[in-house]
Amino acid sequence: MSSESAHPPDDRPPPENPEEGGVGASLVEVFSSAQGEGPEIGRSTVFVRFGGCDLRCRWCDSPQTWRPVGRWRIETAPGSEVFEERTNPADCADLVETIDALAPMPSTWISLTGGEPLLQAEAIEAIARGLAARGRRIYLETHGLHAEVLSRFVDAIDLVSMDWKLASDVQPGPGIRAPEGVDFHDAHEAFLRVATRAKGVYVKAVLTPATQERELDAMFDRIERVSAAIPLVLQPATPTGGIDAMPGSKQLLAWLARAESRLMDVRLIPQTHPIYGAL
Ligand code: SF4
């Protein structure tokens, strides 16, 4: 969800879990980089990218994660950009150990991202709890729709980065039902209430030239109903996929002012990793 990579897509389904009794995760890749968006922008981060997503966002920078794949890759040393391939599913207990070794600094964030990581309830709970037991800082990047899954392990999460999907740019994918087509406001509000039980949470909305003021107002209403103090990041879409251009600066600053009139902590932050070509 947050940082680009060039791992090619593969439609092969993952094999049966090879580890008797173990919990398996279907991954795309694990790599180290710097966080490219949101309030922790620029901090060293190990990204654990889960395979599979039930949405289709027009600006998505990681369509290779939309379907589970047969093989995943892992960086062999932090920053090396040298990878070795492994077979899905990955054993979660082994994975916790491997991720811990790839992030030697205690301050390094571990980002559980996708795709949509909450589609793999048992795996993400096992990984999050395993990493939390080792004292790691866990950052969950999610489209913010599966509240019941988050509620299982929300106490283990240090920061929830919750997308608020706006109907102008998002379509439901396979396996998800959206009331009234693509209006996710009810599900997002329910998710945000659960996410406030984590150590930290912020909401992120990606803005494009097609973004409608009425859907922004509906989002502000819902966040305010939970708490006006919850941070909101307005992120202009990086031109990619189905997006040709960012909204203009005048428009972005008008949306920032509109948000600030309703909420207490609003920031306009673009993605940085495309600037220096990082993974
Ligand atoms: S939620 Fe949207 S941006 Fe995230 S992986 Fe799915 S399609 Fe891409």
PDB file of N, CA and C in Angstrom, residues 128-205:
ATOM      1  N   ALA A 128       1.975 -10.395  14.210  1.00  0.00           N
ATOM      2  CA  ALA A 128       1.942  -9.186  15.046  1.00  0.00           C
ATOM      3  C   ALA A 128       2.253  -9.526  16.504  1.00  0.00           C
ATOM      4  N   ARG A 129       1.643 -10.589  17.008  1.00  0.00           N
ATOM      5  CA  ARG A 129       1.888 -10.944  18.419  1.00  0.00           C
ATOM      6  C   ARG A 129       3.323 -11.433  18.612  1.00  0.00           C
ATOM      7  N   GLY A 130       3.850 -12.163  17.635  1.00  0.00           N
ATOM      8  CA  GLY A 130       5.240 -12.631  17.737  1.00  0.00           C
ATOM      9  C   GLY A 130       6.224 -11.476  17.750  1.00  0.00           C
ATOM     10  N   LEU A 131       6.005 -10.499  16.888  1.00  0.00           N
ATOM     11  CA  LEU A 131       6.899  -9.340  16.840  1.00  0.00           C
ATOM     12  C   LEU A 131       6.743  -8.466  18.087  1.00  0.00           C
ATOM     13  N   ALA A 132       5.503  -8.320  18.547  1.00  0.00           N
ATOM     14  CA  ALA A 132       5.274  -7.517  19.754  1.00  0.00           C
ATOM     15  C   ALA A 132       5.985  -8.136  20.950  1.00  0.00           C
ATOM     16  N   ALA A 133       5.986  -9.474  21.013  1.00  0.00           N
ATOM     17  CA  ALA A 133       6.660 -10.164  22.125  1.00  0.00           C
ATOM     18  C   ALA A 133       8.163  -9.909  22.087  1.00  0.00           C
ATOM     19  N   ARG A 134       8.695  -9.592  20.901  1.00  0.00           N
ATOM     20  CA  ARG A 134      10.117  -9.267  20.777  1.00  0.00           C
ATOM     21  C   ARG A 134      10.375  -7.766  20.911  1.00  0.00           C
ATOM     22  N   GLY A 135       9.334  -7.009  21.242  1.00  0.00           N
ATOM     23  CA  GLY A 135       9.491  -5.576  21.481  1.00  0.00           C
ATOM     24  C   GLY A 135       9.599  -4.745  20.224  1.00  0.00           C
ATOM     25  N   ARG A 136       9.176  -5.303  19.079  1.00  0.00           N
ATOM     26  CA  ARG A 136       9.281  -4.545  17.827  1.00  0.00           C
ATOM     27  C   ARG A 136       8.146  -3.521  17.711  1.00  0.00           C
ATOM     28  N   ARG A 137       8.396  -2.442  16.950  1.00  0.00           N
ATOM     29  CA  ARG A 137       7.380  -1.403  16.713  1.00  0.00           C
ATOM     30  C   ARG A 137       6.587  -1.788  15.472  1.00  0.00           C
ATOM     31  N   ILE A 138       5.306  -1.998  15.634  1.00  0.00           N
ATOM     32  CA  ILE A 138       4.502  -2.558  14.543  1.00  0.00           C
ATOM     33  C   ILE A 138       3.543  -1.505  13.977  1.00  0.00           C
ATOM     34  N   TYR A 139       3.636  -1.371  12.665  1.00  0.00           N
ATOM     35  CA  TYR A 139       2.887  -0.375  11.891  1.00  0.00           C
ATOM     36  C   TYR A 139       1.978  -1.162  10.954  1.00  0.00           C
ATOM     37  N   LEU A 140       0.695  -1.015  11.109  1.00  0.00           N
ATOM     38  CA  LEU A 140      -0.252  -1.753  10.254  1.00  0.00           C
ATOM     39  C   LEU A 140      -0.815  -0.824   9.197  1.00  0.00           C
ATOM     40  N   GLU A 141      -0.621  -1.183   7.922  1.00  0.00           N
ATOM     41  CA  GLU A 141      -1.173  -0.387   6.819  1.00  0.00           C
ATOM     42  C   GLU A 141      -2.350  -1.153   6.235  1.00  0.00           C
ATOM     43  N   THR A 142      -3.534  -0.557   6.279  1.00  0.00           N
ATOM     44  CA  THR A 142      -4.747  -1.294   5.918  1.00  0.00           C
ATOM     45  C   THR A 142      -5.761  -0.382   5.230  1.00  0.00           C
ATOM     46  N   HIS A 143      -6.632  -1.005   4.438  1.00  0.00           N
ATOM     47  CA  HIS A 143      -7.697  -0.213   3.816  1.00  0.00           C
ATOM     48  C   HIS A 143      -8.841   0.071   4.780  1.00  0.00           C
ATOM     49  N   GLY A 144      -8.753  -0.464   5.998  1.00  0.00           N
ATOM     50  CA  GLY A 144      -9.653  -0.022   7.055  1.00  0.00           C
ATOM     51  C   GLY A 144     -11.098  -0.478   6.926  1.00  0.00           C
ATOM     52  N   LEU A 145     -11.298  -1.735   6.549  1.00  0.00           N
ATOM     53  CA  LEU A 145     -12.663  -2.238   6.394  1.00  0.00           C
ATOM     54  C   LEU A 145     -12.966  -3.466   7.251  1.00  0.00           C
ATOM     55  N   HIS A 146     -11.956  -4.197   7.707  1.00  0.00           N
ATOM     56  CA  HIS A 146     -12.200  -5.465   8.401  1.00  0.00           C
ATOM     57  C   HIS A 146     -11.959  -5.304   9.919  1.00  0.00           C
ATOM     58  N   ALA A 147     -12.914  -4.623  10.557  1.00  0.00           N
ATOM     59  CA  ALA A 147     -12.780  -4.289  11.975  1.00  0.00           C
ATOM     60  C   ALA A 147     -12.685  -5.532  12.852  1.00  0.00           C
ATOM     61  N   GLU A 148     -13.437  -6.574  12.487  1.00  0.00           N
ATOM     62  CA  GLU A 148     -13.487  -7.761  13.351  1.00  0.00           C
ATOM     63  C   GLU A 148     -12.122  -8.454  13.389  1.00  0.00           C
ATOM     64  N   VAL A 149     -11.372  -8.386  12.313  1.00  0.00           N
ATOM     65  CA  VAL A 149     -10.034  -8.995  12.303  1.00  0.00           C
ATOM     66  C   VAL A 149      -9.076  -8.155  13.160  1.00  0.00           C
ATOM     67  N   LEU A 150      -9.100  -6.845  12.976  1.00  0.00           N
ATOM     68  CA  LEU A 150      -8.212  -5.986  13.772  1.00  0.00           C
ATOM     69  C   LEU A 150      -8.481  -6.157  15.264  1.00  0.00           C
ATOM     70  N   SER A 151      -9.743  -6.350  15.635  1.00  0.00           N
ATOM     71  CA  SER A 151     -10.081  -6.423  17.063  1.00  0.00           C
ATOM     72  C   SER A 151      -9.388  -7.597  17.751  1.00  0.00           C
ATOM     73  N   ARG A 152      -8.960  -8.612  16.982  1.00  0.00           N
ATOM     74  CA  ARG A 152      -8.311  -9.791  17.574  1.00  0.00           C
ATOM     75  C   ARG A 152      -6.934  -9.477  18.161  1.00  0.00           C
ATOM     76  N   PHE A 153      -6.247  -8.462  17.583  1.00  0.00           N
ATOM     77  CA  PHE A 153      -4.861  -8.227  18.034  1.00  0.00           C
ATOM     78  C   PHE A 153      -4.503  -6.736  18.074  1.00  0.00           C
ATOM     79  N   VAL A 154      -5.519  -5.882  18.173  1.00  0.00           N
ATOM     80  CA  VAL A 154      -5.272  -4.439  18.113  1.00  0.00           C
ATOM     81  C   VAL A 154      -4.317  -3.968  19.211  1.00  0.00           C
ATOM     82  N   ASP A 155      -4.318  -4.666  20.347  1.00  0.00           N
ATOM     83  CA  ASP A 155      -3.449  -4.281  21.461  1.00  0.00           C
ATOM     84  C   ASP A 155      -1.970  -4.468  21.125  1.00  0.00           C
ATOM     85  N   ALA A 156      -1.663  -5.244  20.077  1.00  0.00           N
ATOM     86  CA  ALA A 156      -0.259  -5.495  19.714  1.00  0.00           C
ATOM     87  C   ALA A 156       0.277  -4.453  18.726  1.00  0.00           C
ATOM     88  N   ILE A 157      -0.578  -3.569  18.241  1.00  0.00           N
ATOM     89  CA  ILE A 157      -0.186  -2.649  17.164  1.00  0.00           C
ATOM     90  C   ILE A 157       0.217  -1.285  17.737  1.00  0.00           C
ATOM     91  N   ASP A 158       1.369  -0.776  17.280  1.00  0.00           N
ATOM     92  CA  ASP A 158       1.832   0.542  17.739  1.00  0.00           C
ATOM     93  C   ASP A 158       1.187   1.681  16.954  1.00  0.00           C
ATOM     94  N   LEU A 159       1.015   1.483  15.649  1.00  0.00           N
ATOM     95  CA  LEU A 159       0.407   2.547  14.853  1.00  0.00           C
ATOM     96  C   LEU A 159      -0.417   1.930  13.724  1.00  0.00           C
ATOM     97  N   VAL A 160      -1.696   2.276  13.696  1.00  0.00           N
ATOM     98  CA  VAL A 160      -2.570   1.845  12.591  1.00  0.00           C
ATOM     99  C   VAL A 160      -2.622   2.975  11.572  1.00  0.00           C
ATOM    100  N   SER A 161      -2.217   2.674  10.350  1.00  0.00           N
ATOM    101  CA  SER A 161      -2.352   3.599   9.224  1.00  0.00           C
ATOM    102  C   SER A 161      -3.574   3.147   8.438  1.00  0.00           C
ATOM    103  N   MET A 162      -4.647   3.875   8.625  1.00  0.00           N
ATOM    104  CA  MET A 162      -5.935   3.448   8.063  1.00  0.00           C
ATOM    105  C   MET A 162      -6.322   4.303   6.872  1.00  0.00           C
ATOM    106  N   ASP A 163      -6.442   3.672   5.718  1.00  0.00           N
ATOM    107  CA  ASP A 163      -6.937   4.397   4.545  1.00  0.00           C
ATOM    108  C   ASP A 163      -8.435   4.656   4.689  1.00  0.00           C
ATOM    109  N   TRP A 164      -8.874   5.817   4.228  1.00  0.00           N
ATOM    110  CA  TRP A 164     -10.312   6.083   4.097  1.00  0.00           C
ATOM    111  C   TRP A 164     -10.578   6.153   2.604  1.00  0.00           C
ATOM    112  N   LYS A 165     -11.230   5.114   2.096  1.00  0.00           N
ATOM    113  CA  LYS A 165     -11.412   4.990   0.648  1.00  0.00           C
ATOM    114  C   LYS A 165     -12.601   5.828   0.182  1.00  0.00           C
ATOM    115  N   LEU A 166     -12.351   6.650  -0.809  1.00  0.00           N
ATOM    116  CA  LEU A 166     -13.380   7.532  -1.350  1.00  0.00           C
ATOM    117  C   LEU A 166     -13.918   6.946  -2.656  1.00  0.00           C
ATOM    118  N   ALA A 167     -15.228   6.989  -2.792  1.00  0.00           N
ATOM    119  CA  ALA A 167     -15.892   6.276  -3.886  1.00  0.00           C
ATOM    120  C   ALA A 167     -15.441   6.737  -5.267  1.00  0.00           C
ATOM    121  N   SER A 168     -14.930   7.962  -5.362  1.00  0.00           N
ATOM    122  CA  SER A 168     -14.556   8.482  -6.678  1.00  0.00           C
ATOM    123  C   SER A 168     -13.411   7.704  -7.318  1.00  0.00           C
ATOM    124  N   ASP A 169     -12.617   6.987  -6.522  1.00  0.00           N
ATOM    125  CA  ASP A 169     -11.417   6.341  -7.070  1.00  0.00           C
ATOM    126  C   ASP A 169     -11.262   4.883  -6.696  1.00  0.00           C
ATOM    127  N   VAL A 170     -12.264   4.297  -6.047  1.00  0.00           N
ATOM    128  CA  VAL A 170     -12.093   2.929  -5.534  1.00  0.00           C
ATOM    129  C   VAL A 170     -13.252   2.053  -5.985  1.00  0.00           C
ATOM    130  N   GLN A 171     -12.951   0.859  -6.377  1.00  0.00           N
ATOM    131  CA  GLN A 171     -13.966  -0.134  -6.716  1.00  0.00           C
ATOM    132  C   GLN A 171     -13.777  -1.357  -5.824  1.00  0.00           C
ATOM    133  N   PRO A 172     -14.895  -1.987  -5.415  1.00  0.00           N
ATOM    134  CA  PRO A 172     -14.730  -3.244  -4.689  1.00  0.00           C
ATOM    135  C   PRO A 172     -14.149  -4.304  -5.609  1.00  0.00           C
ATOM    136  N   GLY A 173     -13.289  -5.142  -5.089  1.00  0.00           N
ATOM    137  CA  GLY A 173     -12.727  -6.245  -5.856  1.00  0.00           C
ATOM    138  C   GLY A 173     -13.463  -7.522  -5.510  1.00  0.00           C
ATOM    139  N   PRO A 174     -12.863  -8.681  -5.801  1.00  0.00           N
ATOM    140  CA  PRO A 174     -13.524  -9.950  -5.515  1.00  0.00           C
ATOM    141  C   PRO A 174     -13.704 -10.168  -4.015  1.00  0.00           C
ATOM    142  N   GLY A 175     -14.876 -10.662  -3.622  1.00  0.00           N
ATOM    143  CA  GLY A 175     -15.074 -11.093  -2.240  1.00  0.00           C
ATOM    144  C   GLY A 175     -15.460  -9.998  -1.273  1.00  0.00           C
ATOM    145  N   ILE A 176     -15.753  -8.789  -1.735  1.00  0.00           N
ATOM    146  CA  ILE A 176     -16.159  -7.748  -0.783  1.00  0.00           C
ATOM    147  C   ILE A 176     -17.467  -7.139  -1.274  1.00  0.00           C
ATOM    148  N   ARG A 177     -18.372  -6.867  -0.332  1.00  0.00           N
ATOM    149  CA  ARG A 177     -19.625  -6.230  -0.681  1.00  0.00           C
ATOM    150  C   ARG A 177     -19.609  -4.823  -0.116  1.00  0.00           C
ATOM    151  N   ALA A 178     -19.997  -3.871  -0.921  1.00  0.00           N
ATOM    152  CA  ALA A 178     -20.028  -2.488  -0.456  1.00  0.00           C
ATOM    153  C   ALA A 178     -21.458  -1.993  -0.529  1.00  0.00           C
ATOM    154  N   PRO A 179     -21.984  -1.486   0.601  1.00  0.00           N
ATOM    155  CA  PRO A 179     -23.341  -0.953   0.564  1.00  0.00           C
ATOM    156  C   PRO A 179     -23.406   0.220  -0.406  1.00  0.00           C
ATOM    157  N   GLU A 180     -24.485   0.307  -1.143  1.00  0.00           N
ATOM    158  CA  GLU A 180     -24.685   1.396  -2.111  1.00  0.00           C
ATOM    159  C   GLU A 180     -23.484   1.540  -3.026  1.00  0.00           C
ATOM    160  N   GLY A 181     -23.076   0.417  -3.593  1.00  0.00           N
ATOM    161  CA  GLY A 181     -21.976   0.469  -4.560  1.00  0.00           C
ATOM    162  C   GLY A 181     -20.639   0.550  -3.872  1.00  0.00           C
ATOM    163  N   VAL A 182     -20.075   1.731  -3.741  1.00  0.00           N
ATOM    164  CA  VAL A 182     -18.738   1.840  -3.165  1.00  0.00           C
ATOM    165  C   VAL A 182     -18.702   2.869  -2.032  1.00  0.00           C
ATOM    166  N   ASP A 183     -19.755   2.936  -1.244  1.00  0.00           N
ATOM    167  CA  ASP A 183     -19.761   3.836  -0.094  1.00  0.00           C
ATOM    168  C   ASP A 183     -19.295   3.052   1.134  1.00  0.00           C
ATOM    169  N   PHE A 184     -18.073   3.353   1.600  1.00  0.00           N
ATOM    170  CA  PHE A 184     -17.492   2.583   2.700  1.00  0.00           C
ATOM    171  C   PHE A 184     -17.571   3.315   4.044  1.00  0.00           C
ATOM    172  N   HIS A 185     -18.280   4.440   4.107  1.00  0.00           N
ATOM    173  CA  HIS A 185     -18.191   5.267   5.313  1.00  0.00           C
ATOM    174  C   HIS A 185     -18.586   4.520   6.591  1.00  0.00           C
ATOM    175  N   ASP A 186     -19.667   3.705   6.537  1.00  0.00           N
ATOM    176  CA  ASP A 186     -20.095   2.988   7.752  1.00  0.00           C
ATOM    177  C   ASP A 186     -19.008   2.018   8.225  1.00  0.00           C
ATOM    178  N   ALA A 187     -18.475   1.240   7.272  1.00  0.00           N
ATOM    179  CA  ALA A 187     -17.444   0.254   7.635  1.00  0.00           C
ATOM    180  C   ALA A 187     -16.175   0.956   8.142  1.00  0.00           C
ATOM    181  N   HIS A 188     -15.817   2.078   7.530  1.00  0.00           N
ATOM    182  CA  HIS A 188     -14.634   2.816   7.985  1.00  0.00           C
ATOM    183  C   HIS A 188     -14.822   3.351   9.412  1.00  0.00           C
ATOM    184  N   GLU A 189     -16.008   3.892   9.680  1.00  0.00           N
ATOM    185  CA  GLU A 189     -16.234   4.431  11.033  1.00  0.00           C
ATOM    186  C   GLU A 189     -16.130   3.322  12.073  1.00  0.00           C
ATOM    187  N   ALA A 190     -16.720   2.164  11.765  1.00  0.00           N
ATOM    188  CA  ALA A 190     -16.649   1.030  12.701  1.00  0.00           C
ATOM    189  C   ALA A 190     -15.194   0.599  12.901  1.00  0.00           C
ATOM    190  N   PHE A 191     -14.433   0.583  11.820  1.00  0.00           N
ATOM    191  CA  PHE A 191     -13.027   0.192  11.906  1.00  0.00           C
ATOM    192  C   PHE A 191     -12.251   1.195  12.761  1.00  0.00           C
ATOM    193  N   LEU A 192     -12.498   2.476  12.531  1.00  0.00           N
ATOM    194  CA  LEU A 192     -11.751   3.510  13.258  1.00  0.00           C
ATOM    195  C   LEU A 192     -11.994   3.401  14.764  1.00  0.00           C
ATOM    196  N   ARG A 193     -13.218   3.050  15.137  1.00  0.00           N
ATOM    197  CA  ARG A 193     -13.502   2.895  16.578  1.00  0.00           C
ATOM    198  C   ARG A 193     -12.637   1.780  17.184  1.00  0.00           C
ATOM    199  N   VAL A 194     -12.461   0.693  16.450  1.00  0.00           N
ATOM    200  CA  VAL A 194     -11.594  -0.389  16.940  1.00  0.00           C
ATOM    201  C   VAL A 194     -10.135   0.070  16.927  1.00  0.00           C
ATOM    202  N   ALA A 195      -9.734   0.766  15.870  1.00  0.00           N
ATOM    203  CA  ALA A 195      -8.327   1.171  15.725  1.00  0.00           C
ATOM    204  C   ALA A 195      -7.880   2.126  16.831  1.00  0.00           C
ATOM    205  N   THR A 196      -8.803   2.857  17.421  1.00  0.00           N
ATOM    206  CA  THR A 196      -8.418   3.767  18.504  1.00  0.00           C
ATOM    207  C   THR A 196      -7.940   3.009  19.745  1.00  0.00           C
ATOM    208  N   ARG A 197      -8.143   1.679  19.756  1.00  0.00           N
ATOM    209  CA  ARG A 197      -7.636   0.875  20.884  1.00  0.00           C
ATOM    210  C   ARG A 197      -6.171   0.489  20.686  1.00  0.00           C
ATOM    211  N   ALA A 198      -5.599   0.761  19.512  1.00  0.00           N
ATOM    212  CA  ALA A 198      -4.160   0.558  19.307  1.00  0.00           C
ATOM    213  C   ALA A 198      -3.403   1.692  20.007  1.00  0.00           C
ATOM    214  N   LYS A 199      -2.050   1.581  20.077  1.00  0.00           N
ATOM    215  CA  LYS A 199      -1.283   2.640  20.751  1.00  0.00           C
ATOM    216  C   LYS A 199      -1.366   3.950  19.974  1.00  0.00           C
ATOM    217  N   GLY A 200      -1.545   3.856  18.651  1.00  0.00           N
ATOM    218  CA  GLY A 200      -1.684   5.055  17.835  1.00  0.00           C
ATOM    219  C   GLY A 200      -2.474   4.747  16.582  1.00  0.00           C
ATOM    220  N   VAL A 201      -3.106   5.767  16.023  1.00  0.00           N
ATOM    221  CA  VAL A 201      -3.857   5.578  14.772  1.00  0.00           C
ATOM    222  C   VAL A 201      -3.864   6.904  14.025  1.00  0.00           C
ATOM    223  N   TYR A 202      -3.797   6.831  12.711  1.00  0.00           N
ATOM    224  CA  TYR A 202      -4.102   8.003  11.896  1.00  0.00           C
ATOM    225  C   TYR A 202      -4.873   7.543  10.676  1.00  0.00           C
ATOM    226  N   VAL A 203      -5.593   8.470  10.076  1.00  0.00           N
ATOM    227  CA  VAL A 203      -6.366   8.201   8.864  1.00  0.00           C
ATOM    228  C   VAL A 203      -5.652   8.857   7.694  1.00  0.00           C
ATOM    229  N   LYS A 204      -5.641   8.158   6.569  1.00  0.00           N
ATOM    230  CA  LYS A 204      -5.036   8.708   5.346  1.00  0.00           C
ATOM    231  C   LYS A 204      -6.081   8.672   4.233  1.00  0.00           C
ATOM    232  N   ALA A 205      -6.219   9.787   3.529  1.00  0.00           N
ATOM    233  CA  ALA A 205      -7.104   9.830   2.359  1.00  0.00           C
ATOM    234  C   ALA A 205      -6.286  10.251   1.152  1.00  0.00           C
TER     235      ALA A 205
END
